[in-house]
């Protein structure tokens, strides 16, 4: 039977996730504790979520700690999520940036919190399809980062189920940029090699990132408390080029967190740029 | 917005109809095979979008798509194949015949919504 976890179990998990990732899981989402951690507990032979948490209380350094944080912080994602934003990227943001970078011939795009990789691969496919000469002749870097080592491994493998490629991915892209491998769809090397994956916790320092032209940080800030959100946005401000664009989730806004950004509207899509001093 | 659902399964047609209704389509026509669907088009003109199964009796989805695309009067109609055929070869054939998108069964509401959004229909 799938019982609810003990309230102190949920409280422990919420605190652990916040400590490790700064992500706030609302108490109203306690059902996630059961649905996401029951398989972890089962795989570890710990007899339920309460047993799993009991194990973590006794052994705080257990490797299961990171597994639990991973399981609780993984977001739903799909290829080309929020069509209007991708259209804005393809028809306004990228053409304009490419025009401005003709001398340097360098373009850096960063998918922060890339989860299972759909977002960075969407960027790579878009670049390969719409701007093939830029991809071939310029120094184009597409950086994909995530907190979760397991997710990064999945993303780098670039293998997706039929259900995953059915969502949001244009069929011409599917046949062009993927190949079928034993019932799954695998991103072809020409796209995969455009993306570099790295582990990065957004609430810790971001070493070695080049100045970024397009930063996709979608549906991440909503999980942070106000202070963390401000801190992260302040770092975004530092790493984003003066004419670069920040893309957030459709339900997110920098408005009340950082006055140093301004909204830029492209039809139904919004991006954010640094305000000029 | 008007839609045409072409599928020999009444149950699938009902699922798609409900889904399109929820997306504010007002005129939704149905056909059980490609031949019926062509008759519907010649009677009422092209819809904004057609959701087309592949394997059907009388006339299959691929032939239907080829025939639709041989008449420029139908150019305005976007076509999404919605089928259990889930391999790249089928997909390429459908796209070459003139389908605009391709959704594999089983699908969820989000899959169809995403496909329609890609085509700018919703």
Short mmCIF file of C-alpha atoms in Angstrom, two decimals:
data_model
loop_
_atom_site.label_atom_id
_atom_site.label_comp_id
_atom_site.label_asym_id
_atom_site.label_seq_id
_atom_site.Cartn_x
_atom_site.Cartn_y
_atom_site.Cartn_z
CA UNK A 1 0.00 0.00 0.00
CA UNK A 2 1.21 3.53 -0.81
CA UNK A 3 0.89 5.31 2.53
CA UNK A 4 1.82 8.95 3.03
CA UNK A 5 5.22 9.52 4.59
CA UNK A 6 5.42 10.66 8.20
CA UNK A 7 5.22 14.50 8.44
CA UNK A 8 8.70 14.60 9.97
CA UNK A 9 9.94 12.61 6.96
CA UNK A 10 8.63 15.25 4.54
CA UNK A 11 10.08 18.00 6.73
CA UNK A 12 13.50 16.27 6.69
CA UNK A 13 13.42 15.92 2.89
CA UNK A 14 12.39 19.57 2.39
CA UNK A 15 15.23 20.74 4.65
CA UNK A 16 17.78 18.45 2.98
CA UNK A 17 16.79 19.63 -0.51
CA UNK A 18 16.98 23.26 0.58
CA UNK A 19 20.38 22.81 2.20
CA UNK A 20 21.86 21.08 -0.83
CA UNK A 21 20.21 22.95 -3.69
CA UNK A 22 18.54 26.06 -2.19
CA UNK A 23 15.35 24.81 -3.82
CA UNK A 24 12.24 25.40 -1.75
CA UNK A 25 9.69 22.61 -1.86
CA UNK A 26 6.40 23.85 -0.55
CA UNK A 27 4.68 21.72 2.09
CA UNK A 28 1.71 21.48 -0.29
CA UNK A 29 3.94 19.40 -2.55
CA UNK A 30 4.50 16.70 0.06
CA UNK A 31 2.95 14.18 -2.31
CA UNK A 32 6.15 14.49 -4.38
CA UNK A 33 8.13 13.08 -1.47
CA UNK A 34 6.17 9.84 -1.70
CA UNK A 35 5.93 9.62 -5.50
CA UNK A 36 9.55 10.45 -6.22
CA UNK A 37 11.31 8.78 -3.30
CA UNK A 38 9.38 5.51 -3.10
CA UNK A 39 11.32 4.09 -6.10
CA UNK A 40 14.61 5.25 -4.52
CA UNK A 41 13.72 3.54 -1.23
CA UNK A 42 12.70 0.39 -3.07
CA UNK A 43 15.90 0.24 -5.12
CA UNK A 44 17.94 0.70 -1.95
CA UNK A 45 15.99 -2.02 -0.14
CA UNK A 46 15.02 0.37 2.64
CA UNK A 47 11.34 -0.47 2.87
CA UNK A 48 9.58 2.80 2.12
CA UNK A 49 10.28 6.52 2.25
CA UNK A 50 10.26 6.64 6.07
CA UNK A 51 12.95 3.95 6.09
CA UNK A 52 14.99 5.88 3.52
CA UNK A 53 14.89 9.04 5.63
CA UNK A 54 15.73 7.08 8.78
CA UNK A 55 18.82 5.81 6.93
CA UNK A 56 19.82 9.39 6.00
CA UNK A 57 19.34 10.58 9.57
CA UNK A 58 21.73 7.92 10.80
CA UNK A 59 24.20 8.28 7.92
CA UNK A 60 24.22 11.91 6.78
CA UNK A 61 27.10 11.30 4.33
CA UNK A 62 25.35 8.39 2.60
CA UNK A 63 25.56 8.51 -1.20
CA UNK A 64 21.78 8.20 -1.15
CA UNK A 65 21.65 11.82 0.00
CA UNK A 66 22.48 13.11 -3.50
CA UNK A 67 20.15 10.59 -5.08
CA UNK A 68 17.31 11.93 -2.95
CA UNK A 69 18.11 15.56 -3.86
CA UNK A 70 18.27 14.58 -7.54
CA UNK A 71 14.94 12.82 -7.40
CA UNK A 72 13.26 15.78 -5.71
CA UNK A 73 14.63 18.53 -7.95
CA UNK A 74 14.16 17.11 -11.43
CA UNK A 75 11.79 19.16 -13.54
CA UNK A 76 9.43 18.27 -16.30
CA UNK A 77 10.91 19.33 -19.60
CA UNK A 78 10.37 18.89 -23.31
CA UNK A 79 11.99 19.83 -26.61
CA UNK A 80 11.23 23.40 -27.71
CA UNK A 81 9.11 24.04 -24.62
CA UNK A 82 7.19 27.34 -24.99
CA UNK A 83 7.07 27.70 -28.76
CA UNK A 84 6.82 31.53 -28.73
CA UNK A 85 10.18 31.86 -26.97
CA UNK A 86 11.89 29.62 -29.52
CA UNK A 87 10.36 31.59 -32.34
CA UNK A 88 11.69 34.80 -30.77
CA UNK A 89 15.11 33.21 -30.41
CA UNK A 90 15.18 32.03 -34.03
CA UNK A 91 13.79 35.12 -35.72
CA UNK A 92 14.92 38.03 -33.51
CA UNK A 93 17.43 37.29 -30.77
CA UNK A 94 19.91 35.09 -32.65
CA UNK A 95 19.90 36.94 -36.00
CA UNK A 96 20.52 40.21 -34.15
CA UNK A 97 23.32 38.76 -32.01
CA UNK A 98 24.93 37.10 -35.02
CA UNK A 99 24.93 40.44 -36.83
CA UNK A 100 26.59 42.10 -33.82
CA UNK A 101 29.23 39.36 -33.46
CA UNK A 102 30.40 39.33 -37.08
CA UNK A 103 33.81 40.62 -36.09
CA UNK A 104 34.44 38.31 -33.10
CA UNK A 105 32.69 35.27 -34.68
CA UNK A 106 32.01 33.93 -31.21
CA UNK A 107 28.66 33.01 -29.70
CA UNK A 108 28.04 31.46 -26.28
CA UNK A 109 24.71 30.01 -25.23
CA UNK A 110 24.11 28.54 -21.80
CA UNK A 111 21.29 26.23 -20.78
CA UNK A 112 21.32 26.43 -16.98
CA UNK A 113 19.56 23.58 -15.18
CA UNK A 114 19.33 21.58 -18.40
CA UNK A 115 17.73 18.54 -16.75
CA UNK A 116 17.65 15.62 -19.21
CA UNK A 117 19.03 17.74 -22.07
CA UNK A 118 16.04 18.68 -24.19
CA UNK A 119 16.77 22.39 -23.92
CA UNK A 120 20.46 22.43 -24.95
CA UNK A 121 19.75 19.99 -27.79
CA UNK A 122 16.87 22.20 -28.91
CA UNK A 123 19.33 25.11 -29.03
CA UNK A 124 21.86 23.00 -30.94
CA UNK A 125 19.28 21.80 -33.48
CA UNK A 126 17.97 25.31 -33.99
CA UNK A 127 21.50 26.62 -34.58
CA UNK A 128 22.36 23.76 -36.95
CA UNK A 129 19.15 24.21 -38.94
CA UNK A 130 18.82 28.00 -39.08
CA UNK A 131 22.43 29.14 -38.85
CA UNK A 132 24.55 26.34 -40.34
CA UNK A 133 27.33 28.65 -41.53
CA UNK A 134 27.70 30.19 -38.08
CA UNK A 135 27.89 26.70 -36.55
CA UNK A 136 30.46 25.59 -39.13
CA UNK A 137 32.67 28.67 -39.18
CA UNK A 138 32.34 30.44 -35.83
CA UNK A 139 33.30 29.49 -32.32
CA UNK A 140 29.84 28.51 -31.06
CA UNK A 141 29.68 27.19 -27.52
CA UNK A 142 26.51 25.66 -26.13
CA UNK A 143 27.05 24.98 -22.44
CA UNK A 144 24.55 22.78 -20.60
CA UNK A 145 24.72 22.58 -16.83
CA UNK A 146 22.78 20.86 -14.11
CA UNK A 147 23.05 20.22 -10.41
CA UNK A 148 22.25 16.56 -10.79
CA UNK A 149 25.01 14.20 -11.91
CA UNK A 150 22.42 11.61 -12.88
CA UNK A 151 20.57 14.10 -15.07
CA UNK A 152 23.80 15.27 -16.71
CA UNK A 153 24.64 11.67 -17.53
CA UNK A 154 21.23 11.22 -19.12
CA UNK A 155 21.55 14.49 -21.01
CA UNK A 156 25.00 13.67 -22.34
CA UNK A 157 23.81 10.24 -23.50
CA UNK A 158 21.14 11.98 -25.57
CA UNK A 159 18.73 9.04 -25.69
CA UNK A 160 15.01 9.66 -25.45
CA UNK A 161 11.85 7.59 -25.37
CA UNK A 162 9.16 7.80 -28.02
CA UNK A 163 7.02 9.77 -25.59
CA UNK A 164 9.79 12.32 -25.06
CA UNK A 165 10.48 12.93 -28.76
CA UNK A 166 6.74 13.15 -29.39
CA UNK A 167 6.62 16.31 -27.27
CA UNK A 168 7.44 19.64 -28.92
CA UNK A 169 10.06 18.34 -31.34
CA UNK A 170 9.30 19.16 -34.99
CA UNK A 171 9.12 15.92 -37.00
CA UNK A 172 11.63 17.17 -39.61
CA UNK A 173 14.14 17.67 -36.78
CA UNK A 174 13.42 14.22 -35.39
CA UNK A 175 14.22 12.47 -38.67
CA UNK A 176 17.21 14.70 -39.36
CA UNK A 177 18.96 14.93 -36.00
CA UNK A 178 18.11 11.61 -34.32
CA UNK A 179 18.60 7.96 -35.08
CA UNK A 180 16.62 5.05 -33.75
CA UNK A 181 18.51 2.70 -31.46
CA UNK A 182 16.63 -0.27 -30.03
CA UNK A 183 13.31 1.44 -29.49
CA UNK A 184 14.80 4.75 -28.40
CA UNK A 185 15.81 7.90 -30.25
CA UNK A 186 19.42 9.03 -29.97
CA UNK A 187 20.71 12.51 -30.80
CA UNK A 188 23.14 12.30 -33.72
CA UNK A 189 26.78 13.16 -33.06
CA UNK A 190 26.65 16.28 -35.25
CA UNK A 191 24.23 17.80 -32.73
CA UNK A 192 25.59 16.20 -29.58
CA UNK A 193 29.10 17.44 -30.18
CA UNK A 194 27.83 21.03 -30.24
CA UNK A 195 26.89 20.78 -26.56
CA UNK A 196 29.33 20.69 -23.64
CA UNK A 197 27.95 19.37 -20.37
CA UNK A 198 29.13 20.39 -16.94
CA UNK A 199 28.02 19.94 -13.35
CA UNK A 200 27.12 23.25 -11.79
CA UNK A 201 25.15 24.22 -8.71
CA UNK A 202 23.53 27.60 -9.38
CA UNK A 203 23.75 28.60 -5.72
CA UNK A 204 27.50 27.99 -5.57
CA UNK A 205 30.22 29.89 -7.52
CA UNK A 206 30.24 29.54 -11.33
CA UNK A 207 33.89 29.10 -12.23
CA UNK A 208 35.20 29.34 -15.77
CA UNK A 209 32.08 30.48 -17.58
CA UNK A 210 32.76 32.75 -20.57
CA UNK A 211 30.58 35.85 -21.08
CA UNK A 212 27.20 34.57 -22.25
CA UNK A 213 25.14 35.82 -25.20
CA UNK A 214 21.98 33.81 -24.52
CA UNK A 215 21.24 32.38 -21.10
CA UNK A 216 18.27 30.02 -20.76
CA UNK A 217 17.35 29.70 -17.10
CA UNK A 218 13.78 28.60 -17.44
CA UNK A 219 11.61 27.35 -14.62
CA UNK A 220 14.50 27.38 -12.17
CA UNK A 221 14.09 30.61 -10.21
CA UNK A 222 10.56 29.63 -9.17
CA UNK A 223 12.09 27.01 -6.90
CA UNK A 224 14.37 29.45 -5.06
CA UNK A 225 13.55 31.62 -2.08
CA UNK A 226 13.70 35.41 -2.59
CA UNK A 227 17.24 35.86 -1.29
CA UNK A 228 18.69 33.03 -3.39
CA UNK A 229 16.82 34.30 -6.43
CA UNK A 230 18.40 37.74 -5.99
CA UNK A 231 21.85 36.22 -5.55
CA UNK A 232 21.50 34.05 -8.66
CA UNK A 233 20.18 36.97 -10.75
CA UNK A 234 23.08 39.11 -9.60
CA UNK A 235 25.49 36.48 -10.96
CA UNK A 236 23.48 36.26 -14.16
CA UNK A 237 23.94 40.00 -14.51
CA UNK A 238 27.70 39.57 -14.17
CA UNK A 239 28.01 36.75 -16.68
CA UNK A 240 25.56 38.04 -19.32
CA UNK A 241 27.01 40.23 -22.06
CA UNK A 242 25.64 43.80 -22.10
CA UNK A 243 23.62 43.00 -25.24
CA UNK A 244 22.94 39.37 -24.30
CA UNK A 245 19.52 37.94 -23.52
CA UNK A 246 18.25 36.08 -20.47
CA UNK A 247 15.32 33.74 -21.09
CA UNK A 248 13.15 32.75 -18.16
CA UNK A 249 10.13 30.45 -17.89
CA UNK A 250 6.86 31.95 -19.03
CA UNK A 251 5.61 32.24 -15.43
CA UNK A 252 8.80 33.86 -14.12
CA UNK A 253 10.03 37.41 -13.95
CA UNK A 254 13.08 39.27 -12.72
CA UNK A 255 10.91 42.30 -12.00
CA UNK A 256 10.73 42.15 -8.24
CA UNK A 257 14.12 40.56 -7.80
CA UNK A 258 16.57 42.66 -9.73
CA UNK A 259 16.01 46.11 -11.11
CA UNK A 260 19.10 45.90 -13.25
CA UNK A 261 17.22 43.95 -15.96
CA UNK A 262 14.68 45.22 -18.42
CA UNK A 263 12.01 43.27 -20.27
CA UNK A 264 12.23 42.94 -24.04
CA UNK A 265 9.03 41.85 -25.80
CA UNK A 266 8.90 39.84 -29.01
CA UNK A 267 5.22 39.19 -29.69
CA UNK A 268 4.12 36.69 -27.04
CA UNK A 269 7.68 36.06 -25.88
CA UNK A 270 9.74 37.97 -23.34
CA UNK A 271 13.48 38.09 -22.74
CA UNK A 272 15.52 40.16 -20.31
CA UNK A 273 18.54 42.32 -20.96
CA UNK A 274 20.86 44.24 -18.67
CA UNK A 275 19.82 47.83 -18.28
CA UNK A 276 22.41 50.17 -19.70
CA UNK A 277 24.11 52.11 -16.93
CA UNK B 1 -10.77 27.06 -36.34
CA UNK B 2 -11.84 23.98 -38.26
CA UNK B 3 -10.36 20.51 -38.02
CA UNK B 4 -10.75 17.22 -39.86
CA UNK B 5 -10.10 13.96 -38.00
CA UNK B 6 -9.34 10.96 -40.21
CA UNK B 7 -9.12 7.66 -38.32
CA UNK B 8 -10.88 4.32 -38.66
CA UNK B 9 -11.11 3.95 -34.88
CA UNK B 10 -14.22 5.62 -33.52
CA UNK B 11 -12.65 5.69 -30.05
CA UNK B 12 -9.57 7.56 -31.30
CA UNK B 13 -11.76 10.02 -33.20
CA UNK B 14 -13.73 10.67 -30.00
CA UNK B 15 -10.54 11.30 -28.00
CA UNK B 16 -9.19 13.69 -30.63
CA UNK B 17 -12.53 15.45 -30.94
CA UNK B 18 -12.67 16.12 -27.19
CA UNK B 19 -9.11 17.33 -27.25
CA UNK B 20 -9.66 19.72 -30.18
CA UNK B 21 -12.88 20.94 -28.63
CA UNK B 22 -10.88 21.89 -25.53
CA UNK B 23 -8.51 23.86 -27.77
CA UNK B 24 -11.39 26.00 -29.07
CA UNK B 25 -11.89 24.36 -32.45
CA UNK B 26 -15.49 24.96 -33.45
CA UNK B 27 -15.97 23.00 -36.66
CA UNK B 28 -14.74 19.43 -36.26
CA UNK B 29 -15.44 16.94 -39.08
CA UNK B 30 -14.67 13.22 -38.97
CA UNK B 31 -13.91 10.56 -41.56
CA UNK B 32 -13.26 6.83 -41.15
CA UNK B 33 -10.85 6.50 -44.08
CA UNK B 34 -9.02 8.54 -46.72
CA UNK B 35 -11.81 8.24 -49.30
CA UNK B 36 -14.43 9.63 -46.91
CA UNK B 37 -12.02 12.38 -45.94
CA UNK B 38 -11.56 13.43 -49.59
CA UNK B 39 -15.35 13.55 -49.97
CA UNK B 40 -15.56 15.75 -46.88
CA UNK B 41 -12.96 18.11 -48.37
CA UNK B 42 -14.71 18.38 -51.71
CA UNK B 43 -18.04 19.06 -49.95
CA UNK B 44 -16.85 21.60 -47.37
CA UNK B 45 -13.40 22.74 -48.47
CA UNK B 46 -10.13 22.41 -46.57
CA UNK B 47 -10.06 22.66 -42.76
CA UNK B 48 -7.31 24.55 -40.91
CA UNK B 49 -5.77 21.28 -39.81
CA UNK B 50 -6.25 17.55 -40.48
CA UNK B 51 -5.20 14.83 -38.02
CA UNK B 52 -4.62 11.72 -40.12
CA UNK B 53 -4.14 8.07 -39.16
CA UNK B 54 -1.90 5.95 -41.39
CA UNK B 55 -3.44 2.48 -41.47
CA UNK B 56 -7.06 2.61 -42.58
CA UNK B 57 -9.25 0.52 -44.92
CA UNK B 58 -10.24 1.74 -48.43
CA UNK B 59 -7.62 4.51 -48.60
CA UNK B 60 -4.74 4.83 -46.15
CA UNK B 61 -3.40 8.04 -44.67
CA UNK B 62 -0.33 8.29 -46.88
CA UNK B 63 -2.36 8.13 -50.08
CA UNK B 64 -4.83 10.62 -48.64
CA UNK B 65 -2.01 13.07 -47.89
CA UNK B 66 -0.56 12.65 -51.42
CA UNK B 67 -3.95 13.34 -53.00
CA UNK B 68 -4.63 16.32 -50.77
CA UNK B 69 -1.29 17.84 -51.69
CA UNK B 70 -1.87 17.33 -55.42
CA UNK B 71 -4.61 19.98 -55.24
CA UNK B 72 -3.31 23.47 -54.44
CA UNK B 73 -6.73 24.44 -53.09
CA UNK B 74 -5.75 22.43 -50.01
CA UNK B 75 -2.42 24.19 -49.42
CA UNK B 76 -3.89 26.14 -46.51
CA UNK B 77 -4.62 22.94 -44.59
CA UNK B 78 -1.89 21.76 -42.19
CA UNK B 79 -1.62 17.98 -41.85
CA UNK B 80 -0.51 16.05 -38.78
CA UNK B 81 -0.09 12.29 -39.12
CA UNK B 82 -1.24 10.58 -35.90
CA UNK B 83 -0.23 6.94 -36.14
CA UNK B 84 1.22 3.86 -34.49
CA UNK B 85 3.89 3.76 -37.22
CA UNK B 86 6.87 4.88 -35.15
CA UNK B 87 9.95 4.64 -37.30
CA UNK B 88 11.98 7.21 -39.18
CA UNK B 89 11.25 5.68 -42.61
CA UNK B 90 7.51 6.13 -42.21
CA UNK B 91 8.07 9.64 -40.93
CA UNK B 92 10.21 10.59 -43.93
CA UNK B 93 7.61 9.14 -46.33
CA UNK B 94 4.82 11.13 -44.69
CA UNK B 95 6.79 14.39 -44.70
CA UNK B 96 7.80 13.87 -48.33
CA UNK B 97 4.17 13.22 -49.27
CA UNK B 98 3.27 16.57 -47.74
CA UNK B 99 2.42 16.01 -44.07
CA UNK B 100 3.57 18.94 -41.92
CA UNK B 101 3.91 17.11 -38.61
CA UNK B 102 3.93 13.61 -37.21
CA UNK B 103 2.69 12.37 -33.82
CA UNK B 104 3.19 8.79 -32.70
CA UNK B 105 0.50 6.81 -30.89
CA UNK B 106 0.04 6.50 -28.01
CA UNK B 107 -0.18 10.25 -27.60
CA UNK B 108 -1.12 12.53 -24.74
CA UNK B 109 -3.11 15.75 -25.00
CA UNK B 110 0.16 17.67 -24.61
CA UNK B 111 1.65 15.91 -27.66
CA UNK B 112 -1.18 17.01 -29.94
CA UNK B 113 -1.25 20.50 -28.45
CA UNK B 114 2.53 20.85 -28.99
CA UNK B 115 2.22 19.71 -32.62
CA UNK B 116 -0.57 22.18 -33.32
CA UNK B 117 1.46 24.93 -31.65
CA UNK B 118 4.45 24.09 -33.87
CA UNK B 119 2.21 24.62 -36.89
CA UNK B 120 0.84 27.86 -35.48
CA UNK B 121 -2.68 26.45 -35.43
CA UNK B 122 -3.26 27.04 -31.69
#
